[in-house]
Coordinates of C-alpha atoms and ligand atoms in Angstrom, one line a residue:
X1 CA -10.6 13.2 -26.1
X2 CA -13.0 12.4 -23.3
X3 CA -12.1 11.9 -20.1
X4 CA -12.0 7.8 -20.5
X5 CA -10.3 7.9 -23.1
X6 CA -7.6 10.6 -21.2
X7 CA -7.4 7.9 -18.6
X8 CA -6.8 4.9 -21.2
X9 CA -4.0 6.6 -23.4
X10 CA -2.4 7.8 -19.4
X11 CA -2.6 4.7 -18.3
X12 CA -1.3 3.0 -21.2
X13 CA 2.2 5.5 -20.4
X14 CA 2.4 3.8 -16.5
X15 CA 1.7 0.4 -18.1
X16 CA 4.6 0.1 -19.9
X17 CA 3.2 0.2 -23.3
X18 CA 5.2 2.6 -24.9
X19 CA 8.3 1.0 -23.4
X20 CA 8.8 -0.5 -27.4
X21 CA 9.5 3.2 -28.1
X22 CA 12.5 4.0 -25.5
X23 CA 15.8 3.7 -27.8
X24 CA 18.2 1.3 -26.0
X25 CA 21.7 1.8 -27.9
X26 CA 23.7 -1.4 -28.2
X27 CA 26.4 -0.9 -25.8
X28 CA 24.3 0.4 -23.3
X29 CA 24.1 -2.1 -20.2
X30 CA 21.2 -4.0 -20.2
X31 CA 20.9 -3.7 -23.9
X32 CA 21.2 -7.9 -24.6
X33 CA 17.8 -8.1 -22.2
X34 CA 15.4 -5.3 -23.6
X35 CA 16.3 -5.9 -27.8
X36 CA 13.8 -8.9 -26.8
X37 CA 10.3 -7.5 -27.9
X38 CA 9.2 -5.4 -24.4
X39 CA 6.4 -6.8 -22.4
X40 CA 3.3 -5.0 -22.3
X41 CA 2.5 -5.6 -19.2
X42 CA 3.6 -3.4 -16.4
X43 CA 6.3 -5.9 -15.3
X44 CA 7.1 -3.8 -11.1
X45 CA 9.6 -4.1 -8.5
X46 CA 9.7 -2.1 -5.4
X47 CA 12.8 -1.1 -4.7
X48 CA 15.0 1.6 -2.2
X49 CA 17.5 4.0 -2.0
X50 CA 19.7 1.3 0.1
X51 CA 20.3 -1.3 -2.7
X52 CA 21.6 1.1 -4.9
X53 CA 24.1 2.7 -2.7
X54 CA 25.2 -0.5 -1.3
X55 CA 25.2 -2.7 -4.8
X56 CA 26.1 -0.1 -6.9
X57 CA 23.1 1.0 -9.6
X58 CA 23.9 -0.6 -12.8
X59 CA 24.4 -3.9 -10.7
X60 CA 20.9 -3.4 -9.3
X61 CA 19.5 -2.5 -13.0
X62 CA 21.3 -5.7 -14.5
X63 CA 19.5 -7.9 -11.7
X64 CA 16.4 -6.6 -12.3
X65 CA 16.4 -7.1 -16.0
X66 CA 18.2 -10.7 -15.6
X67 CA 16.2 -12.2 -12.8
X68 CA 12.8 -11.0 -13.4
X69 CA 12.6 -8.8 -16.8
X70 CA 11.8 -5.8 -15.3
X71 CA 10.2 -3.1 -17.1
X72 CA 9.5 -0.3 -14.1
X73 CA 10.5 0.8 -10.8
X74 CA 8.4 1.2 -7.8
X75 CA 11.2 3.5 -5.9
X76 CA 11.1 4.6 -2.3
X77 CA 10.9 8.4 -2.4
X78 CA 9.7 9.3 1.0
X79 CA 8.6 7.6 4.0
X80 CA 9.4 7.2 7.6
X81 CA 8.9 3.2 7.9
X82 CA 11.0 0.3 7.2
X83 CA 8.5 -1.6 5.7
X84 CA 9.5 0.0 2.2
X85 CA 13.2 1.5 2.6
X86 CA 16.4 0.1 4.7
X87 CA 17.7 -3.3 4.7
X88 CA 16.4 -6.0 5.9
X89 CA 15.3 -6.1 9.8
X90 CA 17.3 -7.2 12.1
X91 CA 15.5 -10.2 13.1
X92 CA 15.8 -12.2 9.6
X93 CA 18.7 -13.5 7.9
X94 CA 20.0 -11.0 5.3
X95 CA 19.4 -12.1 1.3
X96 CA 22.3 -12.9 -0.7
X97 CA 23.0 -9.4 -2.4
X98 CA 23.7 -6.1 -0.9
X99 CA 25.8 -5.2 2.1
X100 CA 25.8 -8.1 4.8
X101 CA 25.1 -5.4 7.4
X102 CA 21.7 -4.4 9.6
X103 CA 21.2 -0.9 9.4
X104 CA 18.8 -0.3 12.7
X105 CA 21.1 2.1 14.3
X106 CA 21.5 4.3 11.3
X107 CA 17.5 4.1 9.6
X108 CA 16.0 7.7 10.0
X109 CA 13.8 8.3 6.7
X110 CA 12.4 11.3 4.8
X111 CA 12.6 11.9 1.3
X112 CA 15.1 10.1 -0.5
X113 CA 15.5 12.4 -3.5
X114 CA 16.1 16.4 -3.0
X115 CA 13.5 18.3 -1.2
X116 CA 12.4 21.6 -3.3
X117 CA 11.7 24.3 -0.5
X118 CA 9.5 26.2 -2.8
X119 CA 6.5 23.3 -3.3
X120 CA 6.0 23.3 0.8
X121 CA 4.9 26.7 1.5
X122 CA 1.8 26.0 2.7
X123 CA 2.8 23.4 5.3
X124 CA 3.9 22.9 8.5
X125 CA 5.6 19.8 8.0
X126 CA 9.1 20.5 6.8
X127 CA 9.9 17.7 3.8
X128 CA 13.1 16.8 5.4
X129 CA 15.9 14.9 3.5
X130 CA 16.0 11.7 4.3
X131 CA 20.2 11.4 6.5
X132 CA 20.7 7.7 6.0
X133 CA 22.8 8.3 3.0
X134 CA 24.3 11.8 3.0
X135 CA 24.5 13.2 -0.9
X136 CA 22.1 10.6 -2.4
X137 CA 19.1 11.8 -4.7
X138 CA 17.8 8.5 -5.1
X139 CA 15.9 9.7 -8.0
X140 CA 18.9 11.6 -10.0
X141 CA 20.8 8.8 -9.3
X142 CA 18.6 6.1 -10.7
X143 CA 16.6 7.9 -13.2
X144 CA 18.6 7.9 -15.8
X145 CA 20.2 5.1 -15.4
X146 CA 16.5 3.5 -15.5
X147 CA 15.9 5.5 -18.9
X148 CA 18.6 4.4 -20.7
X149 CA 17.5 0.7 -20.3
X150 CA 14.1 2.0 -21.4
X151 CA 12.9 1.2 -17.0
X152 CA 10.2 3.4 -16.0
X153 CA 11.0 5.2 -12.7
X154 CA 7.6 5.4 -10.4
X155 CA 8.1 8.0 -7.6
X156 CA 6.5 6.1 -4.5
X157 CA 5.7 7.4 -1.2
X158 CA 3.7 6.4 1.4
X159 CA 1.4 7.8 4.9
X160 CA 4.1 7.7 7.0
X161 CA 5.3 10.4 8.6
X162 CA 6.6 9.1 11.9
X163 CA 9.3 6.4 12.5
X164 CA 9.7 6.5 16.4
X165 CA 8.6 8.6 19.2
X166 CA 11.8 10.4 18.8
X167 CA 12.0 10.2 15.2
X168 CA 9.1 12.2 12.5
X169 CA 8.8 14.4 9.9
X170 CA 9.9 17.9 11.6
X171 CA 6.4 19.7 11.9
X172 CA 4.5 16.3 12.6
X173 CA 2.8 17.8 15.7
X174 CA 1.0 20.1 14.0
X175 CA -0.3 17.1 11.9
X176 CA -1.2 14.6 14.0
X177 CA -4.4 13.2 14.1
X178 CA -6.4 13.7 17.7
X179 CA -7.6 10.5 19.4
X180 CA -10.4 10.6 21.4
X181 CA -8.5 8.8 24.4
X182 CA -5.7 6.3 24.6
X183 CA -2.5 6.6 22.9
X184 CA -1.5 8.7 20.6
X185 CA -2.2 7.9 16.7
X186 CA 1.4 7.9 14.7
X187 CA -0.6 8.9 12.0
X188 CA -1.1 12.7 10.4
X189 CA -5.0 14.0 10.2
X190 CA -5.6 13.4 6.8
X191 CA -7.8 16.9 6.9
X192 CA -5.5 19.0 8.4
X193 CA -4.1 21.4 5.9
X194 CA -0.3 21.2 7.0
X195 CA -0.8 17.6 5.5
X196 CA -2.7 18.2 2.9
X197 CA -0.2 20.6 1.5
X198 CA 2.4 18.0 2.7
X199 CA 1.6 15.2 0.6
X200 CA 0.6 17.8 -2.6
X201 CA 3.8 19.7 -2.2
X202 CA 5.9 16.0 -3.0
X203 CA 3.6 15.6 -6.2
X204 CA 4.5 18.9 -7.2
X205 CA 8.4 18.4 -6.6
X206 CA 8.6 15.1 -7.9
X207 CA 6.7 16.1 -11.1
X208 CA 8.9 19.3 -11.9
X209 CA 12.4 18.6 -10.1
X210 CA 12.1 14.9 -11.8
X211 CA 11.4 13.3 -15.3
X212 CA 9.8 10.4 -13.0
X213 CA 7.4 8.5 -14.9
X214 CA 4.6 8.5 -12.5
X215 CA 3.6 8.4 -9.2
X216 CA 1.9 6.0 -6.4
X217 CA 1.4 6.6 -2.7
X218 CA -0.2 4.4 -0.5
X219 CA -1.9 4.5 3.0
X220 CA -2.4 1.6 5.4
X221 CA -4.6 3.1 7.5
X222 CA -8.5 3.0 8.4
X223 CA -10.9 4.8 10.3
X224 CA -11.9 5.2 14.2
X225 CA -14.8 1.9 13.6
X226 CA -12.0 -0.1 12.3
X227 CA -9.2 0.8 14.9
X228 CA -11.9 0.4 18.0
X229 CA -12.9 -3.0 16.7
X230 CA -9.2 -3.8 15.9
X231 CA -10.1 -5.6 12.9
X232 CA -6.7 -5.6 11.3
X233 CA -3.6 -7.5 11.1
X234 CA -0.6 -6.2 13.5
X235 CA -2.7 -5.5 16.2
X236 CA -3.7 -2.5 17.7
X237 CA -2.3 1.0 16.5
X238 CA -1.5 -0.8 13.1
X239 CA -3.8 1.3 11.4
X240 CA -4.4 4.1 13.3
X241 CA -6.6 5.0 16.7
X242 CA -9.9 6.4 17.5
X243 CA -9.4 9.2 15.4
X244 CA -9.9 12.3 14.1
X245 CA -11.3 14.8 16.4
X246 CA -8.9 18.2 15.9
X247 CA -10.6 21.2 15.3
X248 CA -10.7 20.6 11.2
X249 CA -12.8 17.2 11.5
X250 CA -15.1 18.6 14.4
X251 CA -15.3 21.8 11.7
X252 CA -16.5 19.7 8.9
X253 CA -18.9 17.4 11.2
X254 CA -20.6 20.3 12.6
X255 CA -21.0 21.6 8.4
X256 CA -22.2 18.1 7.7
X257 CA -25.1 18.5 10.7
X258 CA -23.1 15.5 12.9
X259 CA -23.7 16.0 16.3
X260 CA -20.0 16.2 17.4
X261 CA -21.4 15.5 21.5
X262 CA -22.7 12.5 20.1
X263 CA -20.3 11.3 18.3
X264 CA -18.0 11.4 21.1
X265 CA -19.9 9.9 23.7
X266 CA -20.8 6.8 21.1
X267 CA -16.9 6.0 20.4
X268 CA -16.7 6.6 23.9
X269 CA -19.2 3.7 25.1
X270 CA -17.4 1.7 21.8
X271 CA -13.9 1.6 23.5
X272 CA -15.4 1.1 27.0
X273 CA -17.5 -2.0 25.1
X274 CA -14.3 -3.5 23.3
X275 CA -12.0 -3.0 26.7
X276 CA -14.7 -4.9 28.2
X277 CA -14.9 -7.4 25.6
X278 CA -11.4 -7.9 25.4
X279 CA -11.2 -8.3 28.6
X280 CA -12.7 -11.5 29.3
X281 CA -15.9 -9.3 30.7
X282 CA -18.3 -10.1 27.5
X283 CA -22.1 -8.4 28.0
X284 CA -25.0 -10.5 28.7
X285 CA -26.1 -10.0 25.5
X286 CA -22.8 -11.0 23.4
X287 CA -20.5 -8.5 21.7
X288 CA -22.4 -8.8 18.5
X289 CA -25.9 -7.3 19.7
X290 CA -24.1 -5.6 22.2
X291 CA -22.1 -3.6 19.3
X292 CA -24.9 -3.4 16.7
X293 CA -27.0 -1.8 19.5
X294 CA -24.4 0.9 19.9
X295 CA -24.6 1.7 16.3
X296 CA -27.8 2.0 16.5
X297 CA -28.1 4.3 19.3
X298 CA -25.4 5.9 18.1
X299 CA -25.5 6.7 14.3
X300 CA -22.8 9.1 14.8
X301 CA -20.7 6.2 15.1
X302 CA -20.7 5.4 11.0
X303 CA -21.1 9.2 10.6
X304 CA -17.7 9.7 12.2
X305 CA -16.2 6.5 10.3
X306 CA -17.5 8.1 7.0
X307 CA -16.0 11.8 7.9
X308 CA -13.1 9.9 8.1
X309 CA -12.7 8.0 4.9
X310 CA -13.7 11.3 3.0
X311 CA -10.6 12.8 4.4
X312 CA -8.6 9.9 2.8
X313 CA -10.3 9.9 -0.5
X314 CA -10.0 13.6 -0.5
X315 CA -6.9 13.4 -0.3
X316 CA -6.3 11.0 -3.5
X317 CA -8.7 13.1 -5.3
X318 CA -6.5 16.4 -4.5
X319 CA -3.3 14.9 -5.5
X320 CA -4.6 13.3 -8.9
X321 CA -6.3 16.9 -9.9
X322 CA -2.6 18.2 -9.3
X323 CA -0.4 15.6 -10.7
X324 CA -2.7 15.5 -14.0
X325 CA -2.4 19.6 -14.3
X326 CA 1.0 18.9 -14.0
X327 CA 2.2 16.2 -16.3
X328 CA -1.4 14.6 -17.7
X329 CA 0.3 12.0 -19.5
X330 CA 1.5 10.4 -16.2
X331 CA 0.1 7.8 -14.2
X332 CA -0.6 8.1 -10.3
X333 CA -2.5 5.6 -8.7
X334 CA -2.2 4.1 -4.8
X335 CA -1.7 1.1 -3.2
X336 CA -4.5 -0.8 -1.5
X337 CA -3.7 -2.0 2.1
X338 CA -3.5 -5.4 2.6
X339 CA -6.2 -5.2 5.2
X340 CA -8.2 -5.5 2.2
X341 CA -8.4 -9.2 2.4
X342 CA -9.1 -9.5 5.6
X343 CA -11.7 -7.2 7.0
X344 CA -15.1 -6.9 5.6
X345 CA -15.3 -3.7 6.9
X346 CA -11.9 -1.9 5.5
X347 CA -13.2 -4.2 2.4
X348 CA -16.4 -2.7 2.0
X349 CA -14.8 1.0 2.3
X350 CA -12.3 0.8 -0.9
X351 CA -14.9 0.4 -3.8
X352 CA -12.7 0.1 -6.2
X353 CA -15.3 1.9 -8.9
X354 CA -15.1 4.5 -6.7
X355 CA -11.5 5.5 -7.2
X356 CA -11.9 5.2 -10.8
X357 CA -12.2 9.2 -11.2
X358 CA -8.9 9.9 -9.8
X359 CA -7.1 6.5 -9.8
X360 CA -4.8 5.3 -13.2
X361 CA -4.1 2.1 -11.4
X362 CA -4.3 0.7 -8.2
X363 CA -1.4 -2.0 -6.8
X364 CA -3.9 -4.1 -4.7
X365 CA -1.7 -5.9 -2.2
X366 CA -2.4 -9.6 -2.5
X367 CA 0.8 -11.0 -0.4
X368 CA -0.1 -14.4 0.0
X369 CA 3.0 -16.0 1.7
X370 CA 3.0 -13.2 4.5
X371 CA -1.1 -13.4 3.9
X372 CA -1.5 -16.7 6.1
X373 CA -0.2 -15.2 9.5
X374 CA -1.8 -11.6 8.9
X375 CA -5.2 -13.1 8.0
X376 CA -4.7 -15.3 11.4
X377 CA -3.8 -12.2 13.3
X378 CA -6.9 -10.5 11.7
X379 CA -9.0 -13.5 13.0
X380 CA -7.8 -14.0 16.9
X381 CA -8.1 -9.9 17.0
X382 CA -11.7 -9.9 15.8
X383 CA -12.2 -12.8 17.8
X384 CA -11.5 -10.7 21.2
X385 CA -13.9 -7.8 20.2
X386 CA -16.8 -8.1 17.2
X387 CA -16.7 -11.6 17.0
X388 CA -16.4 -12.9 20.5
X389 CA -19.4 -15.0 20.4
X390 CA -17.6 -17.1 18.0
X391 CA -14.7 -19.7 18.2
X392 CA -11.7 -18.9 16.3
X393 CA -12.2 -21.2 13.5
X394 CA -15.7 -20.0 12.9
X395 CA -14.5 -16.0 12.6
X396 CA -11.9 -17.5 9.8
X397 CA -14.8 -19.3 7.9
X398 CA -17.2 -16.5 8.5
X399 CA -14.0 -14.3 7.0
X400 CA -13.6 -17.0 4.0
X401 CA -17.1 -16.4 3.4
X402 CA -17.9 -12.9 3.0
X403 CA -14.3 -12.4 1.5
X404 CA -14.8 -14.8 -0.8
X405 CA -12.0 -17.2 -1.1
X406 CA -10.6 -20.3 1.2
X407 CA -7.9 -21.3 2.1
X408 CA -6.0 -23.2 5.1
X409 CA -7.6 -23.8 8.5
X410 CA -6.7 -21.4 11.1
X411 CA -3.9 -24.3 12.7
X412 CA -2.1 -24.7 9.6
X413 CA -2.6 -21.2 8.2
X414 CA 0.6 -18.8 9.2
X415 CA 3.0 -22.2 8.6
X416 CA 1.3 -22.2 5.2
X417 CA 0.2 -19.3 4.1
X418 CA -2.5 -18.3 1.8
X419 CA -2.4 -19.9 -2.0
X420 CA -2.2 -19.0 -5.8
X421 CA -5.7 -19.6 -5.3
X422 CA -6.2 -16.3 -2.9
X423 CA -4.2 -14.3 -5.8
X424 CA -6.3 -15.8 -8.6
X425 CA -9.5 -14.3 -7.1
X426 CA -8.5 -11.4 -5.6
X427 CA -7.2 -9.9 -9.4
X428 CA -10.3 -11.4 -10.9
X429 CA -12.4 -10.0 -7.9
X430 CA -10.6 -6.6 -8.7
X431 CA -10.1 -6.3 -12.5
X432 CA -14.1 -7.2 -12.4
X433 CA -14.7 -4.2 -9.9
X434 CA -12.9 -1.5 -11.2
X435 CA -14.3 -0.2 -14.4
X436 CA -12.5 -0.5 -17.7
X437 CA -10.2 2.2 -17.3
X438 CA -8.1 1.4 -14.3
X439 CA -5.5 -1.0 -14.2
X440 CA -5.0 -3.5 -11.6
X441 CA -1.4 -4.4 -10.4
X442 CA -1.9 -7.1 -8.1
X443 CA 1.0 -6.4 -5.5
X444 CA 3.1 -9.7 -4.8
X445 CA 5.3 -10.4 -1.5
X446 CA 8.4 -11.6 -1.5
X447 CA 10.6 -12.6 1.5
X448 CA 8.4 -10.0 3.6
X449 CA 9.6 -11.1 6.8
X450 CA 7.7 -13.3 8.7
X451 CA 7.5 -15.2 12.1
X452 CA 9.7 -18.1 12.9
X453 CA 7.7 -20.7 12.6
X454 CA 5.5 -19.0 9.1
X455 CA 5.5 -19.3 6.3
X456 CA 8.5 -18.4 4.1
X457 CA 8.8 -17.2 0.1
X458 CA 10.2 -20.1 -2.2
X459 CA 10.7 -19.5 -6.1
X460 CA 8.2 -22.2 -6.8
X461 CA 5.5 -20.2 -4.9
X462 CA 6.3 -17.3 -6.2
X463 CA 6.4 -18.5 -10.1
X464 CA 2.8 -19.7 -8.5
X465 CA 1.7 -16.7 -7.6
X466 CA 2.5 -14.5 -10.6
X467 CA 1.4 -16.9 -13.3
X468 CA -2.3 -16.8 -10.7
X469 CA -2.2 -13.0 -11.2
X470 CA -2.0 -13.1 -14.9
X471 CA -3.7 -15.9 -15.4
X472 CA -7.1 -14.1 -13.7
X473 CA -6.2 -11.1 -16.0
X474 CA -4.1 -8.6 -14.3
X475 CA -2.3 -6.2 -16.0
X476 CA 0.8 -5.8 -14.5
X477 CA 2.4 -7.3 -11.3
X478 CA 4.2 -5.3 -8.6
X479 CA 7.3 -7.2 -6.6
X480 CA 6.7 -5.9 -3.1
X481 CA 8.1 -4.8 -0.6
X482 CA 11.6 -4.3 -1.2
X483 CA 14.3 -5.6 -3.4
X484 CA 16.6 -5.3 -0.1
X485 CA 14.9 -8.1 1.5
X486 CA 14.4 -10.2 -1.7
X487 CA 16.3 -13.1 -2.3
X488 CA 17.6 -13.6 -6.2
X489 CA 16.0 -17.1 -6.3
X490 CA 12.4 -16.1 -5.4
X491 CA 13.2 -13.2 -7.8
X492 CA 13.9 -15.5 -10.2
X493 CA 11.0 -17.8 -9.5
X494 CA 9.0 -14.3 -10.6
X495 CA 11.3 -14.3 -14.2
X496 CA 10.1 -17.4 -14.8
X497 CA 6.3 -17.0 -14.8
X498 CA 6.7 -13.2 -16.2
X499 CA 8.8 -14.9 -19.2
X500 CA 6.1 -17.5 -19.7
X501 CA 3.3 -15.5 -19.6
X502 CA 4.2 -12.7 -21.8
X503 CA 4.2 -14.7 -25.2
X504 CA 0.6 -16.0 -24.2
X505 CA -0.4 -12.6 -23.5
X506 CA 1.9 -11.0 -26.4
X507 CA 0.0 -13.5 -29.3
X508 CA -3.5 -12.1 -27.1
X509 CA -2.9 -8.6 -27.8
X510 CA -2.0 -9.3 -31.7
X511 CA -5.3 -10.9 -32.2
X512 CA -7.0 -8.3 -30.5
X513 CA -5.4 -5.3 -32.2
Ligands
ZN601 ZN1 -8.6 15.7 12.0

């Protein structure tokens, strides 16, 4: 077998595929839903150790099946962040399932399944059981539970290590990324060994402490150019801070022949330029000359940007060559910040060809309800540093432009969000960059919490939004971000285009066979 056709018959296991050959006995629960012929397609939900314990796991499986025939789960192994595990936040109205209580006070994070002491031996960071629900293994729990329905079970874990000031991974210090100046980055150095080993030592122990079916971790992060420009959504710190300079990035610079001096003083004059910009106190010249010229005096600046990202990508590449000595067969792939669709510059740094050699899939976020206000955001910060020179409304059709779909004007676009449209192109944009043996999950939000007055998830929309991604070709969906802030009715708006879609796809694959 060659290596692309290893990565076709692995990533035909993650897809679901071989879901037709996972016995469901008659009086099993679930059984009336999955005697159906099983979809193909990689039919996701993101999901976390909460809903179970608080609805009870056969419950949860029987929802899942019923609302939205689903054929895998995306479960919350390990993070720090409330973005994928604990109930909804206390600032939006609960859904109707699950426990009508906000958990705030009692959210800690860690790993949600059983830590294995003997996979972290060489790190610092200790892989500390997550406390929120004490005698849980999310994954022993819902594992075979899962399996018996013939519902894949994908461990998922993400870059976060550090929930508060006062709350981290025990041995985060000797992690954390060094800024250059400012605050601190909440984010681990993606170089240093302690994580490293971290994140290698939870493929290892989910692989051999777990029949999981697969893996995905995800990142949301960019490098020192991005975070100095703030060209994100979430504003500054979101994705990190002018970052890395601990003695293992200097190390590699100084290997690479990077002037480390130089590379300094340029990110140096960068953050006195964008404090200056932001402040009202814009250079004769404009930011935009006034930024390119820095680049150009200062090549160190991309340099540093590039030391960065191979860190990252070094990173993927490490935990696919483990996960595949491990367990071949399986699938591990990585979710694709949605910064994606917003900043040319993130954009332009996840080649999607690229990942190819160590990716089975990629979930590339495409959250087009919460997409309107984070693409706004993503304008009026650009708008106070790279692109001050321009009004508001130019920097979004600039952005339209070079990303390559349109959408609302900046006034209507957070009350609105971004269309079935933005989804349509963004799987097509992906499927047609990725190479033929990657598959491409487009990741779809629903009930992410947004601002009063945006945009909010509707079953219609989201029956929009899924047939979009199939309809440009995608291979799978994933329901993000969290079944605990989902209500059943957008769930079920999901069902509905996943029902319709999978006999047009099903009679596809026949005459292809
Ligand atoms: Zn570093």
């Amino acid at each position: 077998m060659n290596r692309r056709e290893f990565l076709e018959a692995s990533t035909v296991l993650t897809g679901g595929a071989l879901l037709a050959g996972v016995p469901v006995a008659a009086n099993e629960p679930g059984a009336a839903q999955t005697t159906a012929a099983p979809d193909a397609r990689m039919i996701g939900i993101q999901a976390c150790a909460v809903a179970f314990v608080d609805e009870g796991t056969e419950r949860v499986l029987d929802t899942f099946q019923e609302t939205a025939s689903i054929n895998a789960i995306f479960l919350a192994t390990f993070t720090y962040g409330r973005g994928i595990a604990g109930r909804q936040l206390p600032s939006q109205p609960l859904p109707d399932h699950g426990k009508q209580q906000y958990d705030a006070d009692t959210f800690h994070g860690g790993n949600y399944a059983t830590p294995h002491s003997q996979y972290y031996r060489d790190t610092a960071v200790v892989p500390e059981k997550a406390p929120d629900h004490p005698g849980y293994d999310v994954l022993a729990d819902v594992l075979p539970a899962a399996h018996k329905r013939g519902i894949k079970v994908i461990a998922w874990f993400e870059d976060v290590l550090r929930y508060t000031a006062n709350i981290a991974a025990p041995g985060f210090d000797r992690a954390q990324e060094v800024v250059l100046a400012g605050p601190a980055s909440d984010f681990a150095c993606s170089r240093n060994p302690n994580t490293r080993h971290f994140w290698l030592g939870l493929v290892e122990d989910y692989l051999r402490s777990y029949d999981v079916d697969g893996l995905m971790w995800g990142s949301e992060r960019q490098g020192p150019l991005g975070n100095a420009l703030v060209a994100n959504h979430g504003g500054a710190g979101a994705g990190g801070r002018v970052a890395c300079f601990c003695q293992y990035c200097e190390a590699e610079a100084k290997a690479r022949g990077i002037d480390v001096k130089r590379a300094r003083a340029g990110y140096t004059e960068l953050m006195a330029w964008a404090e200056a910009v932001r402040g009202n106190r814009k250079p004769a010249d404009g930011a935009f000359v006034t930024f390119w010229r820095l680049l150009v005096k200062y090549p160190e600046i991309l340099a540093w940007e590039k030391l960065w990202n191979d860190a990252l990508n070094d990173t993927y590449r490490d935990m696919h060559r483990l996960a595949k000595s491990i367990a071949p067969a399986k699938g591990i792939g990585w979710h694709i910040w949605h910064n994606n669709s917003f900043s040319p510059f993130y954009r332009a740094e996840q080649d999607y060809i690229d990942f190819q050699p160590y990716s089975d899939f990629l979930k590339v976020v495409m959250y087009n309800f919460c997409g309107g206000e984070r693409l706004a955001q993503y304008v009026r910060s650009t708008q106070r540093s790279i692109f001050a020179d321009l009004t508001p409304d130019q920097v979004l059709e600039f952005t339209y432009d070079v990303q390559q779909y349109h959408d609302q004007p900046l006034d209507k676009l957070a009350a609105a969000g971004l269309g079935p449209d933005y989804v349509r192109r963004e799987t097509a944009r992906a499927i047609g960059a990725a190479g033929p043996s990657m598959k491409i999950w487009p990741g779809i939000d629903i009930d992410i919490p947004p601002a009063a007055s945006s945009k909010k998830t509707t079953p219609d929309d989201v029956y929009h939004s899924v047939r979009a991604a199939f309809d440009a070709g995608a291979h799978g969906v994933l329901l993000s971000r969290k079944y605990s802030e989902m209500r059943l009715d957008n769930l079920r708006g999901a069902g509905r285009a996943i029902r319709e879609t999978a006999r047009t796809f099903n009679a596809a694959t026949e005459r292809f066979r």
